[in-house]
Amino acid sequence: MKALTFAAGFLAASAALADETVLTVYAPDYFTSEWGPGPKIEEMFEARCGCDLQFKPGDLLPRILLEGERTEADVVIGLNTDVTKQARESGLFAPHGQDLSPLTLPVAWTDDTFLPFNYGHTAFVYNTERLAQAPASFDDLLNAPDDLKLVIQDPRSSISGLALVLWVQAVYGDRAQEAWAKLAPKVLTVTKGWSESYGLFTDGEADMVLSYTTSPAYHIIAEGDLTKKAAIFPEGHYFMVELAARTATTDVPELAEDFLAFILTEDFQSMIATGNWSIPAALSADKWPEGFRQLDLPETVLFYSEDEAAALRDQAIEAWRQGLSQ
């Protein structure tokens, strides 16, 4: 009897597992890594939905555009405003149906398709033990001695690198190429991605690295290290936001919307700060982890809409290319 009972229970469990609704979420590679927020998000949402959340890591928009209406994705998470214009025009994404009033972003957000879940600002991060007096403004950075060593990212291959050229474009406008020419002698190297740059910085190869205002939070919370700071410039810092959206072709639209609603809950928002080392998009500052409340943040936030960013992208990259080559 015991064997029969076990077999019956096993079959029932297998049937329940087979009936479990699957929510397929496309996410960047880093998202689902051991250090990314994906595993915790999966655990938390599955406890609520009684479903099976399956992340499919890899490229986001290029994969969706290639797959078209045949895509397996129900939700895409990890997009940013640099690609939302192209994503929107593809017709492959549907309205999120969420109340945006809980958002605590430093910019107004009314987009009915792309839902923010965290944000940050581009910044140059430095080590106070190596650089006691960081430049106090972008102008000071341009006019700093040429032996100041910076590492930055390539705007053609890196989201943060693209944000930097848009930041320079926002601050200097038609003088962006001139600004890059002043910065050129100080650029130790240009890496393809953020990780390579940050590794050079933490290895002591550079005085400053292009990163985010939230980067020091990792050192404070995870390492108890207070020596990493973001240099805050009065000219303002470029705003970067990460987004999620549901696909228009999902066969589980209610579950997809439930996931998007989950993104705005306090449980998700409280986790994402240290899960993704970014500022939660819908959580007041008094509820941020202590390390985040110690961060130096800009008073002025610079931001291009997706139309503005798309229109300026080539111009900003060309100013970078010409300025660095002088």
Tab-separated table of N, CA and C in Angstrom, residues 135-145 167 171-172 175 178-179 182-183 186 232-236:
chain	number	residue	atom	x	y	z
A	135	PRO	N	37.666	65.987	-9.413
A	135	PRO	CA	37.120	67.165	-10.110
A	135	PRO	C	35.731	67.497	-9.573
A	136	ALA	N	35.483	68.799	-9.363
A	136	ALA	CA	34.220	69.223	-8.757
A	136	ALA	C	33.145	69.517	-9.790
A	137	SER	N	33.513	69.485	-11.060
A	137	SER	CA	32.544	69.755	-12.127
A	137	SER	C	33.031	69.081	-13.399
A	138	PHE	N	32.156	69.031	-14.421
A	138	PHE	CA	32.588	68.463	-15.700
A	138	PHE	C	33.689	69.331	-16.302
A	139	ASP	N	33.555	70.646	-16.169
A	139	ASP	CA	34.609	71.538	-16.666
A	139	ASP	C	35.935	71.245	-15.967
A	140	ASP	N	35.884	71.033	-14.652
A	140	ASP	CA	37.115	70.708	-13.919
A	140	ASP	C	37.729	69.406	-14.432
A	141	LEU	N	36.875	68.443	-14.769
A	141	LEU	CA	37.386	67.178	-15.303
A	141	LEU	C	38.106	67.414	-16.635
A	142	LEU	N	37.490	68.221	-17.520
A	142	LEU	CA	38.117	68.493	-18.819
A	142	LEU	C	39.460	69.201	-18.641
A	143	ASN	N	39.544	70.061	-17.625
A	143	ASN	CA	40.751	70.874	-17.438
A	143	ASN	C	41.727	70.277	-16.429
A	144	ALA	N	41.453	69.052	-15.978
A	144	ALA	CA	42.343	68.390	-15.025
A	144	ALA	C	43.682	68.067	-15.695
A	145	PRO	N	44.742	67.881	-14.905
A	145	PRO	CA	46.041	67.501	-15.498
A	145	PRO	C	45.905	66.246	-16.353
A	167	TRP	N	25.478	62.213	-22.385
A	167	TRP	CA	25.723	63.121	-21.242
A	167	TRP	C	26.569	64.313	-21.708
A	171	VAL	N	25.502	68.324	-21.944
A	171	VAL	CA	26.196	69.388	-21.213
A	171	VAL	C	26.815	70.395	-22.167
A	172	TYR	N	27.433	69.907	-23.259
A	172	TYR	CA	28.227	70.801	-24.101
A	172	TYR	C	27.623	71.089	-25.472
A	175	ARG	N	29.578	72.037	-28.634
A	175	ARG	CA	30.999	71.989	-28.235
A	175	ARG	C	31.402	70.598	-27.720
A	178	GLU	N	34.791	69.382	-28.951
A	178	GLU	CA	35.853	70.123	-28.265
A	178	GLU	C	36.056	69.563	-26.853
A	179	ALA	N	34.957	69.222	-26.195
A	179	ALA	CA	35.055	68.637	-24.845
A	179	ALA	C	35.781	67.299	-24.897
A	182	LYS	N	39.500	67.694	-25.208
A	182	LYS	CA	40.150	68.018	-23.926
A	182	LYS	C	40.266	66.782	-23.036
A	183	LEU	N	39.277	65.901	-23.142
A	183	LEU	CA	39.272	64.711	-22.290
A	183	LEU	C	40.236	63.637	-22.811
A	186	LYS	N	43.437	62.197	-21.170
A	186	LYS	CA	43.236	61.574	-19.857
A	186	LYS	C	42.613	60.171	-19.959
A	232	ILE	N	30.222	64.205	-8.169
A	232	ILE	CA	28.948	64.820	-8.545
A	232	ILE	C	29.210	66.188	-9.174
A	233	PHE	N	28.700	66.376	-10.394
A	233	PHE	CA	28.954	67.599	-11.154
A	233	PHE	C	27.708	68.489	-11.175
A	234	PRO	N	27.876	69.785	-10.951
A	234	PRO	CA	26.708	70.683	-10.957
A	234	PRO	C	26.052	70.811	-12.328
A	235	GLU	N	26.776	70.450	-13.390
A	235	GLU	CA	26.157	70.520	-14.730
A	235	GLU	C	25.032	69.496	-14.885
A	236	GLY	N	24.993	68.487	-13.985
A	236	GLY	CA	23.956	67.457	-14.059
A	236	GLY	C	24.516	66.127	-14.530
